[in-house]
Tab-separated table of C-alpha atoms and ligand atoms in Angstrom:
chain	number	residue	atom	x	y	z
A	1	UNK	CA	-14.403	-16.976	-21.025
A	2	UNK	CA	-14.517	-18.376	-17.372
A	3	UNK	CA	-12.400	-15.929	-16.074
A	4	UNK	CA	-14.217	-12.614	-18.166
A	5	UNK	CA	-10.685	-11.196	-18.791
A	6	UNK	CA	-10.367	-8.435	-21.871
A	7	UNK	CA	-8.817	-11.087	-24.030
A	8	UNK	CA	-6.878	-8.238	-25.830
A	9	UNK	CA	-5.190	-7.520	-22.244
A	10	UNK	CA	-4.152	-11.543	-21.719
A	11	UNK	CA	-2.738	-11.147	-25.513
A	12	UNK	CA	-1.081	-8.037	-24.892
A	13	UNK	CA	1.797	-10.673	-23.396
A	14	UNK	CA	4.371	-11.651	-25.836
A	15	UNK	CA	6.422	-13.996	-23.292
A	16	UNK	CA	9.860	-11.917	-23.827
A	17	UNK	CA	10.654	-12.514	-20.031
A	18	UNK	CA	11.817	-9.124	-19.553
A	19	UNK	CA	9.634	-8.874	-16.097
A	20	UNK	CA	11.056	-12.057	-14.339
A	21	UNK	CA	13.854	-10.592	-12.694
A	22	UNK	CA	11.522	-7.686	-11.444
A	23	UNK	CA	8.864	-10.125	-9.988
A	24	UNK	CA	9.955	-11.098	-6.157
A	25	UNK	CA	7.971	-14.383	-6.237
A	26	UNK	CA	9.728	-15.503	-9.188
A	27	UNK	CA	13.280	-14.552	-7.418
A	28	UNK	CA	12.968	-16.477	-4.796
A	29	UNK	CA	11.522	-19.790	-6.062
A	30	UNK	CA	12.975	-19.763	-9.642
A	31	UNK	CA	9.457	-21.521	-10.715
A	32	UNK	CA	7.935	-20.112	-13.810
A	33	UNK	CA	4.508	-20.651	-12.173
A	34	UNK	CA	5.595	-17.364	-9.712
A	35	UNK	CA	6.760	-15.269	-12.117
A	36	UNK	CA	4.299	-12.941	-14.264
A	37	UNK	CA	5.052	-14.671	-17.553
A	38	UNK	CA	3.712	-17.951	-16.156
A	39	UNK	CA	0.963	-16.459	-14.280
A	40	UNK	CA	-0.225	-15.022	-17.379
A	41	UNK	CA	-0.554	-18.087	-19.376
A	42	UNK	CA	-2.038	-19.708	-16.614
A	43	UNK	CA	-4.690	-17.141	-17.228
A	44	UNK	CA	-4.607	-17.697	-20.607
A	45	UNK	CA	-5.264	-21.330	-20.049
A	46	UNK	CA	-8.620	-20.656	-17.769
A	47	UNK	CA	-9.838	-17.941	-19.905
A	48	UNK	CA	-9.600	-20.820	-23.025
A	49	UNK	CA	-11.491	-23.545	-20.955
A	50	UNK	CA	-8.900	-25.362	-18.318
A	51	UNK	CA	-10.536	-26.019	-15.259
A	52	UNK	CA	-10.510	-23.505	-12.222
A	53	UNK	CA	-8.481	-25.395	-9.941
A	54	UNK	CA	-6.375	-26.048	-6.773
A	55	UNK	CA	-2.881	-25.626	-8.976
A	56	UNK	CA	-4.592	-22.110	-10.465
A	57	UNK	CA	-5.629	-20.772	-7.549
A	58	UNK	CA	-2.369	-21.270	-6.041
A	59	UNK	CA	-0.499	-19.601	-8.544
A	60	UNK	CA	-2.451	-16.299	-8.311
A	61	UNK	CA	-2.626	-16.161	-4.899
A	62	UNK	CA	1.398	-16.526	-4.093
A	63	UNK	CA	1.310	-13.237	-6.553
A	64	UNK	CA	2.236	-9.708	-4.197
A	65	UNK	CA	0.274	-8.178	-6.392
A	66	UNK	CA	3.368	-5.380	-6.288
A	67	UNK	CA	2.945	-4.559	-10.049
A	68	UNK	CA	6.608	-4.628	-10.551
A	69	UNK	CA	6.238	-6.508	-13.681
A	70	UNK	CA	3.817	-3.937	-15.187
A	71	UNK	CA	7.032	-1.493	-14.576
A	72	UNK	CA	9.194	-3.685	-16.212
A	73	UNK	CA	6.923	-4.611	-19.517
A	74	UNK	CA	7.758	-3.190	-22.406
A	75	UNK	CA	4.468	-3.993	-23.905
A	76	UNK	CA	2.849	-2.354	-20.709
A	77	UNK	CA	0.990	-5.680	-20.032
A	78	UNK	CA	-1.984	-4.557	-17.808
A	79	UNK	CA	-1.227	-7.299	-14.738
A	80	UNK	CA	-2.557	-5.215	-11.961
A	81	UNK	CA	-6.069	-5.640	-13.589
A	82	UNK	CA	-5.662	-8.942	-15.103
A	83	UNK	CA	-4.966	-10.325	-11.370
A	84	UNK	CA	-7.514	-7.958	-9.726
A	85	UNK	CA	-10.003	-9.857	-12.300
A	86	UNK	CA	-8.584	-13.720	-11.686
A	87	UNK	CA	-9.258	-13.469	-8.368
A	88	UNK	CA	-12.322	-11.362	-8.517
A	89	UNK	CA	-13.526	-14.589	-10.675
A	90	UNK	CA	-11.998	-17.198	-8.436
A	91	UNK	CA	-13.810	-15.104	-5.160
A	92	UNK	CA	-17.533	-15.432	-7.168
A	93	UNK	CA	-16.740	-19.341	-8.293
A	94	UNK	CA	-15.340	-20.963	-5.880
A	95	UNK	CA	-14.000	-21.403	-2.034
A	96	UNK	CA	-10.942	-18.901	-2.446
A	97	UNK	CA	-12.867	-16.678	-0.069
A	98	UNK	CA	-14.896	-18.516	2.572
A	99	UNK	CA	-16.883	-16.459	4.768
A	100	UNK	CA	-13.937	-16.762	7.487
A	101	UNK	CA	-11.495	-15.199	5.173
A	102	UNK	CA	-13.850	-12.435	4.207
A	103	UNK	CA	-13.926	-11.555	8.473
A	104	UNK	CA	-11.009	-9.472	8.753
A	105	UNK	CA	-12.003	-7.666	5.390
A	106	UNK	CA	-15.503	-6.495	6.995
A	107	UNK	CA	-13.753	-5.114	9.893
A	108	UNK	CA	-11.836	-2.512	7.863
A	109	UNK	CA	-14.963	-0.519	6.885
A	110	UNK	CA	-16.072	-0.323	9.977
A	111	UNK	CA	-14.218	2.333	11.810
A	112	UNK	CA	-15.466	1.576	15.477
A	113	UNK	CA	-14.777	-1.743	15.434
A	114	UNK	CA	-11.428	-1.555	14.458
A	115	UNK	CA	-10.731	1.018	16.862
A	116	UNK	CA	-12.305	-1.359	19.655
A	117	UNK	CA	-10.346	-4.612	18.464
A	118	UNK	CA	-7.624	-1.974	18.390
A	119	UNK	CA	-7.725	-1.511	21.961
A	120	UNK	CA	-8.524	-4.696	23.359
A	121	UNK	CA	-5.389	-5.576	21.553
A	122	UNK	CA	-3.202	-3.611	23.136
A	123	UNK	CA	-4.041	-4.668	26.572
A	124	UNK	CA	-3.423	-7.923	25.596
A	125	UNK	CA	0.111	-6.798	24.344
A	126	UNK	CA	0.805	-5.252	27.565
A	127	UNK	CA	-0.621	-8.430	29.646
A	128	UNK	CA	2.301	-10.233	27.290
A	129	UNK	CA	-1.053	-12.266	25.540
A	130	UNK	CA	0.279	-11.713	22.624
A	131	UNK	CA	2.508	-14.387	21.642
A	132	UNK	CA	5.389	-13.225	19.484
A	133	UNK	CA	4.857	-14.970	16.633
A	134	UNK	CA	1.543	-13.722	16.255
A	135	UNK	CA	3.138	-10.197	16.299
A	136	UNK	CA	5.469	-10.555	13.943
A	137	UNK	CA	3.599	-12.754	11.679
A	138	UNK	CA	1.220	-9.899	11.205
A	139	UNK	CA	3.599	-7.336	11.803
A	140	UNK	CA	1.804	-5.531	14.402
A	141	UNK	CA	2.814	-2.489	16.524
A	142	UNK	CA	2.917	-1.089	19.696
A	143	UNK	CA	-1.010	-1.073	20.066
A	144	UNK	CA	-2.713	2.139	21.150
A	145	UNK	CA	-5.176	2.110	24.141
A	146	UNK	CA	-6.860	5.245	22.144
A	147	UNK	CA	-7.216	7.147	18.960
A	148	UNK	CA	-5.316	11.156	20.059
A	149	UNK	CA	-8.444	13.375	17.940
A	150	UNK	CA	-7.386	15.003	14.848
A	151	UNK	CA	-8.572	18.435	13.834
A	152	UNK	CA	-9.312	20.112	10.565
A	153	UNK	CA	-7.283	23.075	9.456
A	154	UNK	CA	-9.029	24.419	6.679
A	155	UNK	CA	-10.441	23.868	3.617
A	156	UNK	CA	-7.859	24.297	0.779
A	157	UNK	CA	-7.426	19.952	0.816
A	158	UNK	CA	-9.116	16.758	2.006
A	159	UNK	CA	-6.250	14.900	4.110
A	160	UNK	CA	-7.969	11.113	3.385
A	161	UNK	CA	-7.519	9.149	6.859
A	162	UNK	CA	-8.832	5.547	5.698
A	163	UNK	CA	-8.593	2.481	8.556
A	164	UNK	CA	-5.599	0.815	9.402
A	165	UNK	CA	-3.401	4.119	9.221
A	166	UNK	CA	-5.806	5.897	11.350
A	167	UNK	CA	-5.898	3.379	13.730
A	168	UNK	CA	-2.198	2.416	14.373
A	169	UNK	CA	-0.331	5.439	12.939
A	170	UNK	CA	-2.628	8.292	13.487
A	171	UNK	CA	0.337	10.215	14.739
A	172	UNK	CA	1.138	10.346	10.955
A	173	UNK	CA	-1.606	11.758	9.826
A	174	UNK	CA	-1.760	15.026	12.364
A	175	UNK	CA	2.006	15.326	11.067
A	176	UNK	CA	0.414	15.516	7.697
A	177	UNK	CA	-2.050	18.329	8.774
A	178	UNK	CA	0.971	20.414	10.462
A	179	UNK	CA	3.165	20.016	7.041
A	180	UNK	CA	0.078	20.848	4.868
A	181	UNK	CA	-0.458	23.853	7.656
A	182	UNK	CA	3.523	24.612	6.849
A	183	UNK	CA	3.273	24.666	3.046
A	184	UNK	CA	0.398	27.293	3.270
A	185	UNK	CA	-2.621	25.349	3.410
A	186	UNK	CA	-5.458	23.924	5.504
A	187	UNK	CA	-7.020	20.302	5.420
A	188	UNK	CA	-10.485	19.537	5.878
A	189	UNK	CA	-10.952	15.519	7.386
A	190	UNK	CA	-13.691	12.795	5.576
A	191	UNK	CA	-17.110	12.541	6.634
A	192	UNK	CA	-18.576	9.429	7.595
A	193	UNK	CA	-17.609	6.667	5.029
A	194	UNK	CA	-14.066	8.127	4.412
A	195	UNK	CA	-12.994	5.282	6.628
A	196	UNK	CA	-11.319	2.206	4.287
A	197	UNK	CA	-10.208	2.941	0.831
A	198	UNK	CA	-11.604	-1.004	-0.260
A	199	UNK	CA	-7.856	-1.653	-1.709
A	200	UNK	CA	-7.341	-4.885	0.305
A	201	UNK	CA	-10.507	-6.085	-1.009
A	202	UNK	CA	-10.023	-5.543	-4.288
A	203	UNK	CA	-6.684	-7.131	-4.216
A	204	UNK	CA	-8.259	-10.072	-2.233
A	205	UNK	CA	-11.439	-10.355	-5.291
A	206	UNK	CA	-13.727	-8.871	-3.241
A	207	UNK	CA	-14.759	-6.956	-6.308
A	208	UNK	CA	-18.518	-5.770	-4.429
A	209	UNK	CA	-17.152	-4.815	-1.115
A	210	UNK	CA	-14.362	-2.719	-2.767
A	211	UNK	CA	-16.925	-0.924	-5.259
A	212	UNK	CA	-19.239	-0.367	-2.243
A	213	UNK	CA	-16.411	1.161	0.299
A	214	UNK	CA	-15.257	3.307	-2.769
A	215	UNK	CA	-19.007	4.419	-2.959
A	216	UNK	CA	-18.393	5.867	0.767
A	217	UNK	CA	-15.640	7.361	0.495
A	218	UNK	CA	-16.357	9.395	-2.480
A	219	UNK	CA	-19.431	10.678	-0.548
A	220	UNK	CA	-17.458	11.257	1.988
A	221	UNK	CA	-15.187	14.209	0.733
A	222	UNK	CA	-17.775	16.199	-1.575
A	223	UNK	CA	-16.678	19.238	-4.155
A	224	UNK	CA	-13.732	19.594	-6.055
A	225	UNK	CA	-10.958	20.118	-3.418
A	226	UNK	CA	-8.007	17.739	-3.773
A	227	UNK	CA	-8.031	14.892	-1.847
A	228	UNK	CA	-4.568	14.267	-0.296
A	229	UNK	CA	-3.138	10.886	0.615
A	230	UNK	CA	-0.307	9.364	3.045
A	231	UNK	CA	-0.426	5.944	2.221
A	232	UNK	CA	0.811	4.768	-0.990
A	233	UNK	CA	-1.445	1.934	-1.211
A	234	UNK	CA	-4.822	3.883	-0.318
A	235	UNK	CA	-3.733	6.808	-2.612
A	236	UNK	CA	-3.150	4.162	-5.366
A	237	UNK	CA	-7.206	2.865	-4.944
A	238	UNK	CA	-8.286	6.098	-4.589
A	239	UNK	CA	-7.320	6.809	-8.294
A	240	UNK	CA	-8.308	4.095	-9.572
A	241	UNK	CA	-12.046	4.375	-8.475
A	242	UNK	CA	-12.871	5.444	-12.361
A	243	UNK	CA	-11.705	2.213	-13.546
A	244	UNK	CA	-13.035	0.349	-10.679
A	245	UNK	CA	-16.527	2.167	-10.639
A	246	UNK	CA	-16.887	3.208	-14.082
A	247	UNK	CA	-19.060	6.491	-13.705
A	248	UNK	CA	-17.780	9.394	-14.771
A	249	UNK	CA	-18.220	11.052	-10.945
A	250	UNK	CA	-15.593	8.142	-10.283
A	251	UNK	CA	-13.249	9.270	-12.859
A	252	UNK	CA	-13.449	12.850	-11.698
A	253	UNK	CA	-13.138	12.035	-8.094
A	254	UNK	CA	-9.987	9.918	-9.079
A	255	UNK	CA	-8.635	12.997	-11.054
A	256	UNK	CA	-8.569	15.130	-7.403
A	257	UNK	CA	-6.423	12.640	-5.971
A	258	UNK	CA	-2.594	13.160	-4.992
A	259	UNK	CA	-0.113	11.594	-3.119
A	260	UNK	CA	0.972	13.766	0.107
A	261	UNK	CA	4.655	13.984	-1.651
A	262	UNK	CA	3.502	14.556	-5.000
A	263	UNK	CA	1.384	18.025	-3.706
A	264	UNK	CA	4.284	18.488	-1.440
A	265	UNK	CA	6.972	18.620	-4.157
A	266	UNK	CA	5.955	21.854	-6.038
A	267	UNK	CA	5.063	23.514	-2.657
A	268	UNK	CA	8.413	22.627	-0.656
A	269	UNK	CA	9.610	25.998	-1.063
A	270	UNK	CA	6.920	27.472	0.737
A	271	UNK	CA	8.238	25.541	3.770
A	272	UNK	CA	10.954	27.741	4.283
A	273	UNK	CA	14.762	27.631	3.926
A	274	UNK	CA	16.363	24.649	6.385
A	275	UNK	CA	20.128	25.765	7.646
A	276	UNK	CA	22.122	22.665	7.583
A	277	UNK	CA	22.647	22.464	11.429
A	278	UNK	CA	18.929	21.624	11.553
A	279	UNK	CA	18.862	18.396	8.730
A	280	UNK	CA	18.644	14.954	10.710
A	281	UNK	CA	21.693	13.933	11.945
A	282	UNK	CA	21.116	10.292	9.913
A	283	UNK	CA	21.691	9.000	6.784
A	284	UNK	CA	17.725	7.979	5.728
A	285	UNK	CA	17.522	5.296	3.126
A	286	UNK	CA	14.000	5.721	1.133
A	287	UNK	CA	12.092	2.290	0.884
A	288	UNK	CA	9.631	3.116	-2.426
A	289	UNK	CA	6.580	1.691	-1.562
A	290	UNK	CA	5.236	-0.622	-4.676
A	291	UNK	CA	1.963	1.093	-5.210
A	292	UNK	CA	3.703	4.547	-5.094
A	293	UNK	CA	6.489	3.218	-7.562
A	294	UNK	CA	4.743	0.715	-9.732
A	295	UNK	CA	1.661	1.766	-10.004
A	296	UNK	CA	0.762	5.446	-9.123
A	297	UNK	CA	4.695	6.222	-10.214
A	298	UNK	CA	5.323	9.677	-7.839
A	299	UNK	CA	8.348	7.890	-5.794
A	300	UNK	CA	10.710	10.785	-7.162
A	301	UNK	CA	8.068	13.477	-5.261
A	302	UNK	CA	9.207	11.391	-2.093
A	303	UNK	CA	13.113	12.839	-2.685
A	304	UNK	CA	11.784	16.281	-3.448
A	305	UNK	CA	9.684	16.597	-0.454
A	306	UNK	CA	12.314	14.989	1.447
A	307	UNK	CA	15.869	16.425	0.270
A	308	UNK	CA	16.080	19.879	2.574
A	309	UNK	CA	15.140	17.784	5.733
A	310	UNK	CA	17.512	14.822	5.208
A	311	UNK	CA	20.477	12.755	3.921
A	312	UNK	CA	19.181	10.588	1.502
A	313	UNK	CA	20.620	7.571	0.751
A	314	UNK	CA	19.380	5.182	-2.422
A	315	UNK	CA	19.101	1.395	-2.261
A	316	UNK	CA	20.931	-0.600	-4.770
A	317	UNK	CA	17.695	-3.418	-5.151
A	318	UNK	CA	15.984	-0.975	-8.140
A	319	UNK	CA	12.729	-1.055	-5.917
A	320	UNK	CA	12.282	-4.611	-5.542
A	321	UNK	CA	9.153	-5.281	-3.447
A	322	UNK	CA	9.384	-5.644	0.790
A	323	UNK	CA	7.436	-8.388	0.600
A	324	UNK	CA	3.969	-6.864	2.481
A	325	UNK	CA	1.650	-6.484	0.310
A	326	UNK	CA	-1.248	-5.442	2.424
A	327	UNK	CA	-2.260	-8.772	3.932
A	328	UNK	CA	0.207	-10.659	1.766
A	329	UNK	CA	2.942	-10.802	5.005
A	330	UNK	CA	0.321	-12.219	7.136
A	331	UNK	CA	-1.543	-14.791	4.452
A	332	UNK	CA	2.073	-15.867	2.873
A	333	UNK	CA	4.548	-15.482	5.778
A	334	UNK	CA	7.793	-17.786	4.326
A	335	UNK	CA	7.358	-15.891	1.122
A	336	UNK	CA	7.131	-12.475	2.341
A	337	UNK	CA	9.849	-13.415	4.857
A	338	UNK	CA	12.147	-14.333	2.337
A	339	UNK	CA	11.037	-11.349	0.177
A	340	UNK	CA	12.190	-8.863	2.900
A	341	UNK	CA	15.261	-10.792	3.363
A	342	UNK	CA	16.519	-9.233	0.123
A	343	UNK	CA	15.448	-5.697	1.400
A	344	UNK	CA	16.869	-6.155	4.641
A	345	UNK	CA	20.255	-7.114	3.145
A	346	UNK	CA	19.503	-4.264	-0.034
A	347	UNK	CA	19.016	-2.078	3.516
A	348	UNK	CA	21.959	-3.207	5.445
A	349	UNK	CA	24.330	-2.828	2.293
A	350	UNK	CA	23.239	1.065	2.048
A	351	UNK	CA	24.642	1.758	5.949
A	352	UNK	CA	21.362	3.791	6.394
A	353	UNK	CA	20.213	4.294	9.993
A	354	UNK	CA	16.697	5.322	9.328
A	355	UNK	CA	14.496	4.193	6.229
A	356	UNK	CA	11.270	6.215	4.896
A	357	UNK	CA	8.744	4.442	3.752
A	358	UNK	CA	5.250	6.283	2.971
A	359	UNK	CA	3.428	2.404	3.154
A	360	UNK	CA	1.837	1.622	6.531
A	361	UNK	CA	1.684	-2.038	5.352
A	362	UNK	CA	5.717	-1.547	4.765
A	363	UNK	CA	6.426	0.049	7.293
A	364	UNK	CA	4.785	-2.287	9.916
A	365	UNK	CA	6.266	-5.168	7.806
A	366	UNK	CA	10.165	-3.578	8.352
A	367	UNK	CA	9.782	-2.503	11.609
A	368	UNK	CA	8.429	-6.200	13.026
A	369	UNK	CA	12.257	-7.374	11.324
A	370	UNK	CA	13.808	-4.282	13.560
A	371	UNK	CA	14.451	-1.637	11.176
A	372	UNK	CA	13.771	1.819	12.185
A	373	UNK	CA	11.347	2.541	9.552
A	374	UNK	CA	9.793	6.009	9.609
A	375	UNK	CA	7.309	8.005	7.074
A	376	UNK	CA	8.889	11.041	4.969
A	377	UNK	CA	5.745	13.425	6.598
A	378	UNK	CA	7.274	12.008	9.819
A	379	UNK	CA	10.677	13.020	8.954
A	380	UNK	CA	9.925	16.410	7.515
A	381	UNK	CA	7.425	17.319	10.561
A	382	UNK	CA	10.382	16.327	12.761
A	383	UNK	CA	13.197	18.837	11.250
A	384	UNK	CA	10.028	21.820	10.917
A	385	UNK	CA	8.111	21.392	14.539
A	386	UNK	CA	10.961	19.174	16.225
A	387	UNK	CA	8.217	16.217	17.341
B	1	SF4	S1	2.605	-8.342	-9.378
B	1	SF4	FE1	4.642	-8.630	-8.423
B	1	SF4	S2	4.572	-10.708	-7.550
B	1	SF4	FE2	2.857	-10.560	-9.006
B	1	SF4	S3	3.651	-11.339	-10.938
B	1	SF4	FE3	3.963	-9.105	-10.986
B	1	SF4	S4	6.040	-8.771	-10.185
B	1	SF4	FE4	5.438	-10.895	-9.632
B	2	SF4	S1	4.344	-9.422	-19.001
B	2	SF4	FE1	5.457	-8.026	-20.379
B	2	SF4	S2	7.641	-8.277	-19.792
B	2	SF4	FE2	6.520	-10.030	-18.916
B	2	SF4	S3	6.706	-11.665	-20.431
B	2	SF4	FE3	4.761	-10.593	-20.888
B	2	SF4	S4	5.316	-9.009	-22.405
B	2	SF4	FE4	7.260	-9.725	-21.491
């Protein structure tokens, strides 16, 4: 029981295969070890006594944790939890996470400091410090010297801000607040706390700090307002804080939560007819962001919010992971390289000029390998209030 998995989850498995082809790892290297069958009975071997070791480790940390396979299962295998648990294990018992791993994790929840690393970054960008493959390694940005302030509209919604977005792609979120504004309703912003969702942690084992950031940010948007999201993979923690907490205040704060496309999509209406002449003039591929697709399953919301703005244009890959996966591009970089190289081509095949993807982590991830990658708010925000 080394690994304190729900044995009835690890059984829940029947080997059929079915998920391999949906499992990125697996497609590139082929090895049964990557793919979520293998991975699984890997687990299976731990959990029944086989020591935690170098070869184990390395098998559940070249996982994306996209949660493709769980998609794909037809005996709707639980892996998202299973591998949040193996590595929550292999975090407590041994040196997966040495303190100098678990650095860039602390600065997430703290707001300030990011902001402050944020900008002594981008003078180093514009001094050329930054060598290149440092910035596309972690797929970094254009750097802002400063944060432009963001202003509640109302009350009617939270609009949930969390770290990196707000940092790098703030101009996203005061998009949000204008298409909220459009679609007849006003946005109130987090208190203190409503800074970092806890999602990388959780998918990097660091089962206390997530459970204490979630803490936070529940406190940090009080009453029974929804709680509004633009980034698939923060939107995707966010409602899973019952499971992760285990309180029912966690459960009902979970239940508020929606993705910004997936309030958007019964409200589009209210945004007002769009004459053809004032669509964008370019085909937009949409990118589905795993945790939107796999796991909190609203990509469809994305074309409904998005249709009257935009040409849309599907991808032929049936949502096969980017290769990001939060800090996965910056921990694995020859495996999420060769991951996007299948998107890239998946992207290039389409003819698209543009591609939407609601992900920061994506979006960064595409954009360091030169696609114009923008987010549906950004789209829609563009057509409505021409920015
Ligand atoms: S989560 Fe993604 S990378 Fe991991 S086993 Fe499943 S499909 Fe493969
Ligand atoms: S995880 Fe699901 S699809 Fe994959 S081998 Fe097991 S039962 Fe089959």
């Amino acid at each position: 029981m080394i690994l304190q998995l729900d044995d009835d989850d690890l059984a829940s498995c029947v080997s059929c295969g079915l998920c391999l082809p949906h499992c990125p790892t697996y497609r590139v290297t082929g090895d049964e070890s990557a793919s979520p069958r293998g991975r699984i009975a890997a687990m299976r071997q731990v959990q029944a006594g086989a020591p935690l070791d170098g070869a184990f480790t390395e098998f559940m940390d070249l996982c994306v944790q996209c949660r493709g396979c769980e998609s794909a299962c037809p005996s709707a295998v639980p892996f998202g939890r299973l591998m949040e648990g193996a590595r929550a294990t292999l975090a407590a018992e041994t040196s997966y996470r040495p303190w100098w791993r678990r650095m860039p994790f602390a600065l997430l929840g703290h707001h300030r400091l990011l902001a402050g690393a944020t900008g002594i970054g981008a003078i180093a960008q514009r001094l050329h410090l930054v060598p290149r493959s440092v910035t596309r390694r972690l797929g970094l940005p254009k750097l802002p010297f400063r944060q432009e302030p963001l202003a509640a509209t109302g009350t009617d919604v939270w609009l949930f801000t969390g770290c990196v977005m707000d940092t790098w792609q703030r101009s996203t979120h005061a998009a949000a607040l204008r298409v909220i504004e459009a679609a007849g309703a006003g946005a109130s912003l987090p208190g203190p706390g409503g800074d970092c969702c806890g999602a990388l942690h959780l998918h990097a084992g660091l089962l206390d700090d997530a459970r204490h950031l979630a803490e936070r940010v529940m406190a940090s948007m009080p009453g029974d307002a929804p709680i509004v999201v633009d980034s698939a993979g923060c939107g995707a923690a966010l409602k899973d804080y019952g499971h992760l907490l285990g309180t029912p205040e966690a459960a009902r704060f979970a239940a508020r939560v929606q993705d910004i496309h997936e309030w958007l999509a019964p409200r589009v209406a209210e945004l007002g007819w769009v004459p053809a002449e004032a669509r964008l003039p370019r085909d937009v591929a949409v990118h589905d962001p795993c945790h939107l697709r796999h796991v909190q399953k609203v990509h469809q919301h994305v074309r409904t919010a998005l249709s009257p703005f935009v040409n849309i244009i599907e991808l032929d890959d049936e949502g096969l992971c980017c290769g990001a996966g939060g800090a996965y591009s910056a921990l694995h970089p020859e495996m999420a390289g060769e991951i996007r190289a299948r998107k890239l081509e998946a992207i290039a095949r389409s003819g698209a000029h543009v591609v939407a993807s609601a992900n920061p982590g994506c979006s960064l991830f595409l954009a360091a390998a030169g696609v114009d990658v923008r987010h549906p708010i950004d789209l829609i925000d563009e057509v409505l209030h021409g920015r």
